[in-house]
Amino acid sequence: MQKNEIKKKYFDKIKELNKHNLLYYQKSKPIISDKDYDKLKKEIFELEKKYTFLISDISPSNTVGFKPSKNFLKAVHRERMLSLSNAFDKNDLGNFEKKVLNYLNIKDKKILEYSVEPKIDGISASLTYKNNNFVLGLSRGDGTEGEVITENLKTIKDIPKYIENTKFPKDIDIRGEVYIEKDDFKNIKDRFANPRNAASGSLRQKDSSETKKIPLRFIAYSFGFNNEINFKKQSEFLQLLKNWGFKTNKFNKVISGVDNLVQIHKELEKKRYDLDFDVDGLVYKINSIELQNRLGFVANAPRWAIAHKFSADSSFSKILNIEIQIGRTGALTPVAKVKPVNIGGVLVSNATLHNEEEIIRKDIRVGDTVKIERAGDVIPHVLLVDINKRSKESKKFLFPQKCPSCGSKVIKDFNKVSKKYDAVKRCSSEGYKCEKIAIEKIKHFVSKEAFNIEGLGKKVVEKFWNLKLIKLPYDIFNLNYKKIEKLDGWGTQSSNNLKKSIEKSRNIELDKFIFSLGIRHIGQENARLLSKFFLNIKSFEDLTKNFNFNSLANLDGIGETQINSLKNFFSDQINLNVVKKLVSILSIKDVVLNTKGKLVNKTFMFTGKLSNISRAEAKSLTEQNSGKILSNVSKKLDYLVIGEKPTAKKVKQANELSIKVISQLEWKKLLN
Ligand code: IVH
């Protein structure tokens, strides 16, 4: 067969498969048997195996599993579902423990006890029980809002539908991991890339009888909403879960000391391939619930827990090409396109090369055979080059001097702190003028943490961009649905669904709106800080008119880098138009501040060393009681709280401005 004919045969089969995916998973109206479906998929995989030139982005081995339904109702989590930050080695763990000790102002490490739990590689779910009945089951979603998947969760044997135990709290969210055991996965491995995909795909089926066909399991490990906390430790809670009838992990342990954590990690890592389920590391949680509460969380992760990942899987493959990807902030990232290779159950065809310096340091070239590493959900990267396999004709890779998308000059930022130039090269036309940056900006705009527009994923954004349906973010709110309906793979229903989710997203919180603009150095946490400062879209927009950034200098957490970035952003005419237009067509909610605390409308600043409490915890307590933290002494400041050895200049300034200078004890009294 000619190459062309093979390609045609292959793409025809993929098209056929996609048709059945749609009929089965979105419309729930299959027209072929499961057996024929699996046969078709197998034929595609076999063609790929035989003719390696066939592998493409649309291969079902990339878009594995079946497409989950988009039609789930959503519900807000009563307590946010957080994720975890990662540690990879002893050093990371040491830093984690140090931060915890500093925050809590504890000197003796031995006091810290950890609940150590295997990190099952599945999908988390939150189960609400009222009066002992399982009444609502949610997926994690964006952490704030999840999908209602109660019926699907009810098909899982490990999830009790009713709790007999009379001491079980009357209203509680139980959280844990839905997963599939390795043995069970063997029977369905032709349909999914890995057990995690299988769990995720079957959990999000429209028809719960489909979910029931897959033997899913559930292990419980934490709680969300719970106002009957009558336990003092995470380990006690795990025991309660067991008493109430939930399955918990038999490898859970309580351990102190980083050295011991490293030891247990080593032991489980050795055992990991013999376990019945996929585990990608261990989770360490500060065992004391009181300390957990004091530590709280940053952005999306708790300060009191960390995931210690297992070392990466690796494999060799050949670099077919080196492409330059352009990110939302203009960063040029070289990516090695490699001959697809299975690494730890996932088919890898891309590996990041990070930046130009990395390519030079490792002398990575097109055609090289390289070792690629992949750890959990982290992007695979090239570890080293096998020089012995290098051909004589191979040439050094030349990093582009101009943006491959728009031709602008590439630049490196100077870092004032390290006094060095960044390793990353950037397109100098940061903004919508560079096509690739613009596309990435739009992907960010619609992403989960921003406008969260379901049905407008990365691939769809690219497609709509190429069809000139979207050029700037506001185009999303003025789409030509008649045209979309007629596109390949679309129809009236999917087009209507998209319209619905876009219309719904018009109503947005101020912090999400600020974050969605993709301003450099303004991530979720800074967007939240800014939204609490501006309180409504009008005052944020005023910034674009009066260009008065001075007031921001006072805001704790917002520094020179962020202010310069905001100035930069608002100096661009296109950005100004985008914001103006969006404001006119959206409904951006005002921020409702917690005004119940004792320190409402009062501003604070701390100087000097506090006793028995860290600066971070003092600030956090102030905010929890509705107080505001400022980072400079100015007329806006109400209290300067002084600890040991305060900065003399600050005290002097405060006195000059007649600001109340108070001791830590007086601050504590205000808090009561
Ligand atoms: S605790 C704040 N405990 O890991 C608490 N998570 O990266 C966050 N996971 O979304 C979760 N085993 O899907 C926790 N014993 C365990 C876990 C666990 C697996 C998953 C979970 C979560 C992800 C965080």
XYZ file of C-alpha atoms and ligand atoms in Angstrom:
696
model
C 0.000 0.000 0.000
C 1.182 3.526 -0.782
C 1.853 5.908 2.097
C -1.063 8.054 0.956
C -3.457 5.151 0.900
C -2.371 4.040 4.365
C -2.915 7.565 5.667
C -6.372 7.717 4.110
C -7.341 4.355 5.576
C -6.084 5.470 8.994
C -7.856 8.823 9.027
C -11.087 7.271 7.749
C -11.018 4.861 10.667
C -10.431 7.679 13.146
C -13.332 9.599 11.659
C -15.519 6.544 11.997
C -14.436 6.071 15.623
C -15.175 9.705 16.442
C -18.636 9.324 14.991
C -19.301 6.377 17.310
C -17.823 8.219 20.272
C -20.300 10.996 19.728
C -23.245 8.640 19.293
C -22.330 6.593 22.320
C -21.002 9.021 24.841
C -22.784 12.284 24.133
C -26.011 11.142 22.541
C -26.268 7.784 24.352
C -27.420 6.183 21.078
C -24.762 3.675 19.975
C -25.271 2.004 16.636
C -22.523 -0.616 16.896
C -21.743 -3.242 19.530
C -18.992 -2.795 22.138
C -17.116 -5.590 20.400
C -17.156 -3.848 17.026
C -16.154 -0.589 18.685
C -13.149 -2.213 20.363
C -12.230 -3.897 17.070
C -12.216 -0.556 15.275
C -10.023 0.996 17.941
C -7.633 -1.946 17.835
C -7.321 -1.638 14.047
C -6.272 1.983 14.485
C -3.679 1.074 17.125
C -2.323 -1.685 14.902
C -1.907 0.665 11.967
C -0.028 3.071 14.246
C 2.222 0.293 15.480
C 3.043 -0.864 11.951
C 3.418 2.576 10.350
C 5.006 4.899 12.880
C 4.633 7.917 10.575
C 0.915 7.771 11.284
C 0.944 8.914 14.892
C -0.790 12.271 15.116
C -2.379 14.465 17.736
C -5.808 13.131 16.896
C -4.784 9.525 17.460
C -7.181 7.820 19.869
C -4.098 6.836 21.836
C -3.826 10.520 22.735
C -7.504 11.281 23.092
C -7.819 8.057 25.013
C -10.850 6.698 26.735
C -14.220 7.954 25.859
C -15.319 11.488 25.928
C -17.129 12.312 29.132
C -20.478 13.970 28.840
C -20.604 17.727 29.099
C -24.083 17.800 30.490
C -23.614 17.576 34.230
C -25.205 19.968 36.631
C -22.755 21.856 38.804
C -22.790 22.544 42.515
C -20.594 24.646 44.773
C -18.351 22.779 47.234
C -19.212 23.870 50.775
C -15.460 23.768 51.468
C -13.064 24.228 48.562
C -11.399 21.074 47.227
C -7.710 21.844 47.234
C -4.813 20.243 45.446
C -1.353 19.534 46.839
C 2.066 20.992 46.200
C 4.756 18.499 45.235
C 8.075 17.452 46.721
C 10.528 15.311 44.792
C 13.385 14.790 47.238
C 14.627 15.180 50.799
C 15.592 18.763 50.153
C 12.027 19.702 49.136
C 10.716 17.955 52.243
C 13.183 19.783 54.458
C 12.003 23.086 52.989
C 8.387 22.119 53.525
C 9.009 21.291 57.184
C 11.011 24.486 57.666
C 8.171 26.608 56.287
C 5.671 24.872 58.569
C 7.917 25.375 61.613
C 8.486 29.043 60.734
C 4.815 29.729 60.211
C 3.866 28.101 63.487
C 6.902 29.553 65.212
C 7.856 26.115 66.529
C 11.515 25.400 67.301
C 11.352 21.675 67.994
C 10.881 19.605 64.832
C 10.023 16.518 66.854
C 6.671 18.029 67.789
C 5.485 17.640 64.211
C 3.693 14.413 63.496
C 2.638 13.447 59.979
C -0.206 11.321 58.750
C 1.426 9.450 55.878
C -0.949 8.184 53.182
C -0.272 6.611 49.778
C -1.294 8.942 46.961
C -3.558 6.821 44.802
C -3.563 7.981 41.214
C -7.285 8.296 40.658
C -9.972 10.960 40.652
C -11.078 12.742 43.799
C -14.714 12.995 44.785
C -16.696 14.656 47.561
C -19.666 12.835 49.112
C -22.287 14.714 51.113
C -24.141 12.726 53.790
C -27.185 14.164 55.509
C -28.835 12.230 58.315
C -26.613 9.267 57.404
C -27.790 9.173 53.788
C -25.530 9.724 50.806
C -27.347 12.612 49.109
C -24.888 14.386 46.819
C -21.665 13.416 45.063
C -19.423 15.944 43.342
C -16.289 15.791 41.231
C -13.464 18.189 42.100
C -14.172 20.495 39.111
C -12.237 23.719 39.546
C -12.040 23.166 43.303
C -14.801 25.702 43.978
C -17.544 24.084 41.960
C -17.840 20.418 40.955
C -20.053 18.331 38.713
C -22.982 16.495 40.222
C -22.131 12.831 39.681
C -24.194 11.348 42.520
C -25.817 8.584 40.466
C -22.503 7.440 39.030
C -20.898 7.397 42.466
C -23.807 5.351 43.797
C -22.743 2.500 41.495
C -19.495 2.127 43.488
C -19.716 -0.677 46.063
C -17.196 0.938 48.440
C -19.394 4.015 48.825
C -21.973 3.437 51.589
C -25.406 4.727 50.605
C -26.506 4.740 54.225
C -24.341 4.815 57.340
C -25.553 2.616 60.185
C -23.245 4.084 62.822
C -25.306 6.342 65.085
C -22.316 8.561 65.909
C -21.846 9.507 62.273
C -22.114 13.328 61.840
C -25.526 14.503 60.713
C -24.143 16.691 57.946
C -20.707 16.020 56.498
C -18.713 15.858 53.237
C -16.457 12.801 52.989
C -13.627 13.083 50.480
C -11.546 10.425 48.824
C -10.252 8.873 45.653
C -12.162 6.943 43.004
C -9.872 4.505 41.219
C -9.695 1.198 39.435
C -7.491 -1.723 40.450
C -4.760 -2.906 38.099
C -6.333 -6.340 37.641
C -9.703 -4.884 36.720
C -8.026 -2.490 34.347
C -6.507 -5.401 32.399
C -9.973 -6.294 31.091
C -10.610 -2.844 29.632
C -7.088 -1.774 28.734
C -7.877 -1.575 25.020
C -10.274 1.257 25.682
C -8.133 3.474 27.921
C -4.543 4.664 28.191
C -4.266 4.055 31.931
C -6.360 3.273 35.018
C -6.735 6.947 35.907
C -8.312 7.745 32.532
C -10.601 4.761 32.908
C -11.796 6.000 36.298
C -12.243 9.549 35.104
C -14.045 8.592 31.900
C -16.465 6.219 33.525
C -17.217 8.571 36.418
C -18.378 11.183 33.980
C -20.796 9.109 31.964
C -24.233 10.483 31.334
C -25.775 7.095 31.864
C -24.863 5.586 35.245
C -25.465 2.060 33.947
C -22.327 2.663 31.861
C -20.395 3.590 34.992
C -21.622 0.437 36.666
C -19.893 -1.695 34.011
C -16.489 -0.468 35.197
C -15.403 -1.838 38.593
C -14.564 1.443 40.318
C -13.429 1.624 43.937
C -13.293 4.321 46.598
C -10.850 5.076 49.390
C -11.715 7.833 51.867
C -9.067 10.187 53.281
C -10.458 13.564 54.304
C -13.492 15.730 54.909
C -14.878 18.968 53.504
C -17.802 20.544 55.333
C -18.007 19.144 58.860
C -19.260 20.937 61.956
C -18.918 17.989 64.297
C -15.154 17.791 64.558
C -14.666 15.732 67.692
C -11.235 14.409 66.827
C -7.851 16.030 67.231
C -5.796 14.251 64.617
C -6.039 13.243 60.979
C -5.080 9.702 62.025
C -8.054 9.643 64.424
C -10.303 10.783 61.601
C -8.996 7.959 59.383
C -9.916 5.512 62.154
C -13.399 7.052 62.417
C -13.853 6.677 58.655
C -13.164 2.976 59.096
C -15.643 2.699 61.991
C -18.284 4.397 59.880
C -17.850 1.853 57.097
C -15.533 3.554 54.614
C -12.507 1.859 53.120
C -9.219 3.518 54.063
C -5.713 2.762 52.884
C -4.043 -0.056 54.782
C -0.657 1.623 54.303
C -1.639 4.770 56.256
C 0.829 5.516 59.068
C 1.837 8.204 61.570
C 5.498 9.288 61.372
C 7.758 12.109 62.614
C 10.968 13.474 61.106
C 11.974 14.043 57.491
C 14.496 11.157 57.601
C 11.748 8.731 58.531
C 9.504 10.100 55.798
C 12.260 9.504 53.270
C 12.690 5.967 54.590
C 9.009 5.048 54.292
C 8.918 6.626 50.839
C 11.799 4.375 49.755
C 10.040 1.314 51.119
C 6.724 1.983 49.409
C 8.417 2.968 46.170
C 10.027 -0.477 46.060
C 6.621 -2.054 46.603
C 4.660 0.192 44.259
C 4.531 -2.196 41.312
C 3.240 -5.023 43.528
C 0.332 -2.984 44.861
C -3.177 -3.593 43.536
C -3.566 0.024 42.463
C -1.500 2.808 40.875
C 0.224 5.017 43.406
C 2.255 8.037 42.330
C 3.689 9.030 45.689
C 2.906 9.595 49.341
C 0.891 12.397 50.934
C 2.190 13.811 54.213
C -0.323 15.752 56.295
C 0.410 17.515 59.561
C -1.461 15.190 61.891
C -2.797 17.777 64.356
C -6.088 19.294 63.173
C -5.444 22.368 65.326
C -2.122 22.985 63.567
C -3.772 22.340 60.178
C -6.310 25.058 60.954
C -3.617 27.482 62.007
C -1.598 26.799 58.872
C -4.505 27.284 56.458
C -3.703 27.402 52.753
C -2.092 29.421 49.970
C -3.849 29.802 46.602
C -4.907 26.230 45.817
C -2.963 24.109 48.258
C -2.874 23.666 52.029
C 0.253 24.729 53.918
C -0.151 21.611 56.054
C 0.257 18.907 53.425
C 2.565 17.909 50.614
C 2.713 15.131 48.017
C 6.074 13.348 47.856
C 6.187 11.966 44.327
C 7.842 8.707 43.350
C 10.821 9.010 41.064
C 10.082 9.293 37.428
C 9.742 6.578 34.837
C 12.048 6.988 31.895
C 12.735 5.631 28.448
C 14.814 6.337 25.332
C 13.459 7.753 22.096
C 14.605 9.727 19.076
C 14.080 13.457 18.556
C 12.209 13.923 15.277
C 12.090 17.691 15.484
C 12.504 20.607 17.874
C 9.603 23.019 17.845
C 9.343 26.370 19.569
C 6.132 26.865 21.505
C 5.053 30.359 22.411
C 3.287 30.785 25.702
C 0.728 33.290 26.892
C 3.396 35.583 28.294
C 5.535 35.329 25.164
C 8.000 32.788 26.588
C 9.612 30.689 23.857
C 9.792 27.064 25.001
C 11.636 24.520 22.876
C 9.821 21.198 22.728
C 11.292 17.957 21.387
C 8.878 16.056 19.174
C 9.958 12.489 19.772
C 9.081 9.137 18.287
C 6.110 8.102 20.469
C 7.255 5.971 23.365
C 5.361 4.383 26.241
C 6.655 5.689 29.573
C 4.980 4.236 32.643
C 1.690 3.617 30.830
C 1.451 6.932 29.004
C 2.310 7.460 25.347
C 4.805 10.321 25.199
C 5.472 12.213 21.962
C 6.533 15.602 23.350
C 9.248 16.417 25.867
C 10.101 19.897 27.066
C 13.635 21.214 26.628
C 12.868 24.170 28.953
C 14.931 26.924 27.279
C 17.863 27.772 25.032
C 20.440 27.421 27.821
C 19.299 23.878 28.537
C 19.718 22.953 24.847
C 23.217 24.429 24.808
C 24.214 22.820 28.116
C 23.079 19.338 27.090
C 23.878 19.920 23.385
C 20.527 18.502 22.328
C 20.049 18.110 18.571
C 17.400 16.948 16.108
C 18.013 13.245 15.367
C 19.548 12.552 18.795
C 18.545 9.549 20.864
C 17.610 10.901 24.277
C 16.512 9.675 27.679
C 13.092 11.069 28.591
C 11.709 11.213 32.101
C 8.102 11.461 33.190
C 6.873 11.837 36.785
C 3.145 11.718 37.436
C 1.325 14.668 35.937
C 4.505 16.696 35.351
C 5.446 17.421 31.701
C 8.034 14.891 30.425
C 11.532 16.303 29.941
C 14.757 15.285 28.227
C 17.320 14.058 30.724
C 20.366 13.326 28.578
C 21.624 12.607 25.082
C 23.088 9.231 24.103
C 26.127 10.626 22.250
C 27.126 7.183 20.929
C 23.973 7.087 18.857
C 24.554 10.528 17.286
C 25.027 10.597 13.504
C 28.093 12.301 12.025
C 25.952 14.704 10.008
C 24.148 16.051 13.064
C 24.263 19.820 13.548
C 23.852 22.010 16.625
C 20.346 23.350 17.120
C 20.082 27.068 16.500
C 17.604 28.863 18.704
C 15.555 31.430 16.761
C 16.534 35.087 17.180
C 13.063 36.232 16.154
C 9.624 35.167 17.326
C 8.630 32.316 14.987
C 5.045 33.518 15.101
C 5.192 37.284 14.551
C 8.832 37.967 13.709
C 9.355 40.346 16.639
C 12.724 40.510 18.313
C 13.266 37.999 21.157
C 14.443 39.376 24.475
C 15.550 38.188 27.893
C 14.291 39.874 31.052
C 16.749 41.170 33.615
C 16.037 39.906 37.101
C 16.722 42.669 39.594
C 16.932 40.291 42.536
C 19.395 37.756 41.121
C 21.070 40.464 38.984
C 21.077 38.053 36.068
C 19.254 37.743 32.783
C 16.455 35.136 32.756
C 17.153 31.859 30.971
C 13.872 32.240 29.111
C 13.667 34.109 25.811
C 10.487 35.992 25.085
C 8.709 37.473 22.126
C 8.987 41.231 22.653
C 5.489 41.885 21.331
C 3.734 40.652 24.439
C 0.086 41.102 23.581
C -2.554 40.299 21.015
C -0.367 41.408 18.115
C 1.491 38.109 18.099
C -0.826 35.417 16.811
C 0.495 32.565 18.967
C 0.453 34.659 22.134
C -3.074 35.784 21.344
C -4.289 32.188 20.991
C -2.666 31.249 24.298
C -4.197 34.294 25.966
C -7.625 33.197 24.829
C -7.043 29.642 26.067
C -6.147 31.159 29.432
C -9.209 33.421 29.330
C -11.604 30.472 28.972
C -9.683 28.152 31.319
C -11.099 26.524 34.441
C -9.677 29.089 36.849
C -10.857 32.054 34.755
C -14.130 32.100 32.758
C -14.404 28.317 32.989
C -16.260 27.915 29.700
C -17.119 24.301 29.238
C -16.946 23.053 25.672
C -14.382 25.697 24.737
C -11.232 23.681 25.267
C -7.791 24.361 23.815
C -8.425 22.523 20.555
C -11.721 24.324 20.004
C -10.096 27.712 20.654
C -7.479 26.912 18.006
C -10.118 25.796 15.554
C -12.275 28.890 16.118
C -9.209 31.071 15.813
C -8.259 29.553 12.464
C -11.827 30.020 11.256
C -11.626 33.662 12.393
C -14.546 33.132 14.771
C -12.456 34.433 17.686
C -9.621 36.946 17.556
C -10.013 38.749 20.869
C -11.593 37.570 24.140
C -14.815 39.536 23.668
C -15.502 37.741 20.368
C -16.406 34.742 22.515
C -19.567 36.537 23.577
C -20.603 37.241 20.016
C -20.088 33.898 18.306
C -21.747 32.886 15.097
C -23.549 29.761 16.342
C -25.206 29.151 12.968
C -21.738 28.681 11.507
C -20.510 26.566 14.440
C -23.487 24.241 14.137
C -22.389 23.291 10.647
C -18.764 22.567 11.498
C -17.419 19.025 11.346
C -18.108 17.258 14.652
C -20.626 19.909 15.778
C -24.406 20.038 15.572
C -27.336 21.964 16.963
C -27.082 20.349 20.369
C -23.389 20.885 20.959
C -23.602 24.414 19.602
C -26.522 25.140 21.954
C -24.592 23.672 24.870
C -21.645 25.913 24.108
C -23.928 28.931 23.911
C -25.389 28.038 27.283
C -22.033 27.737 29.006
C -20.805 30.983 27.446
C -23.911 32.864 28.527
C -23.543 31.469 32.031
C -19.948 32.623 32.247
C -20.923 36.286 31.697
C -21.653 36.474 35.369
C -18.175 36.429 36.861
C -16.341 37.268 40.092
C -13.944 40.221 39.994
C -10.876 38.149 40.925
C -11.544 35.633 38.168
C -12.022 38.480 35.710
C -8.702 40.097 36.656
C -6.972 36.712 36.461
C -8.541 35.981 33.055
C -6.832 39.007 31.487
C -3.555 37.099 31.668
C -1.503 40.015 32.983
C 2.042 38.817 33.651
C 2.794 38.231 37.340
C -0.895 38.450 38.199
C -1.789 34.868 39.025
C -4.792 33.677 41.000
C -3.476 34.807 44.364
C -2.526 38.316 43.189
C -5.810 38.643 41.304
C -7.566 37.851 44.575
C -5.514 40.499 46.409
C -6.305 43.089 43.745
C -10.013 42.264 43.747
C -10.169 42.742 47.520
C -8.468 46.089 47.053
C -10.628 47.402 44.203
C -13.891 45.790 45.390
C -15.689 46.510 42.114
C -14.946 46.589 38.419
C -15.448 50.344 38.241
C -12.507 51.150 40.484
C -10.357 48.576 38.692
C -11.254 50.148 35.363
C -10.461 53.612 36.723
C -6.872 52.455 36.789
C -6.964 52.422 32.994
C -8.120 56.040 32.996
C -6.202 57.753 35.762
C -3.149 55.515 35.560
C -2.696 56.003 39.270
C -0.762 52.997 40.493
C 0.604 54.641 43.635
C -2.116 53.330 45.888
C -1.168 49.778 44.939
C 2.305 50.217 46.363
C 0.662 49.983 49.763
C -0.880 46.625 49.156
C 0.818 43.784 50.971
C 1.832 41.109 48.443
C 1.874 43.428 45.413
C 5.392 44.612 44.635
C 7.249 46.554 41.989
C 7.233 43.646 39.518
C 3.450 43.348 39.644
C 2.918 47.120 39.414
C 5.232 47.432 36.426
C 3.458 44.583 34.761
C 0.063 46.224 35.322
C 1.411 49.511 33.936
C 2.757 47.683 30.936
C -0.532 45.935 30.365
C -2.593 49.107 30.553
C -0.222 50.982 28.239
C -1.313 48.778 25.379
C -4.229 50.125 23.374
C -5.564 46.670 22.469
C -5.583 45.615 26.124
C -7.442 48.798 27.027
C -10.053 48.099 24.361
C -10.413 44.489 25.445
C -11.045 45.470 29.058
C -13.452 48.261 28.123
C -15.474 46.096 25.782
C -15.577 43.164 28.200
C -16.733 45.395 31.041
C -19.561 46.671 28.853
C -20.882 43.221 27.974
C -20.278 41.259 31.182
C -21.784 41.264 34.597
C -18.816 41.421 36.968
C -19.761 40.873 40.580
C -18.691 43.238 43.360
C -16.500 41.708 46.048
C -18.304 41.013 49.274
C -15.783 41.333 52.060
C -16.024 39.431 55.268
C -17.140 42.264 57.543
C -18.052 40.152 60.522
C -14.616 40.298 62.124
C -13.521 42.572 64.932
C -10.956 44.411 62.825
C -13.295 45.489 60.044
C -12.212 48.660 58.190
C -8.929 48.710 60.088
C -5.511 48.533 58.447
C -2.404 46.993 59.991
C 1.287 46.683 59.431
C 3.775 44.580 61.390
C 7.406 45.388 62.121
C 9.999 43.574 64.239
C 10.040 40.037 65.516
C 6.816 38.848 67.126
C 6.915 36.397 69.991
C 5.319 32.941 69.776
C 3.745 33.645 66.418
C 5.169 34.086 62.945
C 4.588 37.237 60.894
C 2.692 35.173 58.309
C 0.282 33.765 60.883
C -0.253 37.193 62.477
C -1.179 38.647 59.083
C -3.453 35.751 58.332
C -5.227 36.093 61.710
C -5.697 39.814 61.075
C -7.285 39.089 57.709
C -9.480 36.335 59.101
C -10.859 38.991 61.447
C -11.594 41.314 58.515
C -8.527 43.524 59.000
C -6.400 44.654 56.051
C -2.621 44.394 55.816
C -0.617 47.251 54.298
C 3.007 47.082 53.272
C 3.965 50.758 53.775
C 3.472 53.360 56.441
C 1.070 55.914 54.997
C -1.950 57.943 56.054
C -4.090 54.924 55.223
C -2.517 52.919 58.024
C -4.436 52.624 61.310
C -2.071 50.498 63.404
C 1.627 49.756 63.333
C 2.156 46.608 65.419
C 5.667 46.423 66.801
C 7.556 43.355 67.931
C 11.155 43.019 69.044
C 13.674 45.281 67.246
C 11.218 47.121 64.985
C 12.497 49.097 61.996
C 13.182 52.536 63.502
C 12.297 54.368 60.296
C 8.827 52.849 60.207
C 8.100 53.763 63.826
C 9.324 57.296 63.186
C 7.132 57.666 60.092
C 4.153 56.317 62.011
C 4.701 58.800 64.830
C 4.996 61.662 62.365
C 1.677 60.697 60.804
C 0.066 60.160 64.243
C -0.604 56.507 63.496
C -1.293 54.305 66.514
C 1.801 52.302 67.357
C 0.779 49.236 69.377
C 2.478 46.210 70.907
C 1.767 42.610 69.992
C -0.226 42.258 73.197
C -2.441 45.222 72.328
C -3.013 43.751 68.859
C -4.021 40.472 70.490
C -6.489 42.326 72.700
C -8.080 43.903 69.613
C -8.497 40.384 68.261
C -9.820 39.259 71.596
S -5.587 15.161 50.410
C -5.982 19.370 50.860
N -4.982 12.663 50.536
O -4.107 13.945 45.235
C -6.103 17.965 50.667
N -5.209 13.646 48.378
O -2.804 16.558 44.300
C -5.928 17.524 49.282
N -4.930 12.109 46.511
O -6.864 15.914 44.351
C -6.179 16.122 49.088
N -4.523 10.322 47.731
O -7.035 13.368 44.085
C -5.226 13.696 49.721
N -4.477 10.436 50.800
C -4.726 11.454 50.007
C -4.723 11.341 48.586
C -4.972 12.468 47.812
C -4.654 10.800 46.496
C -5.097 12.959 45.316
C -6.406 13.724 45.269
C -6.036 15.173 45.192
C -4.645 15.100 44.665
C -3.862 16.318 45.111
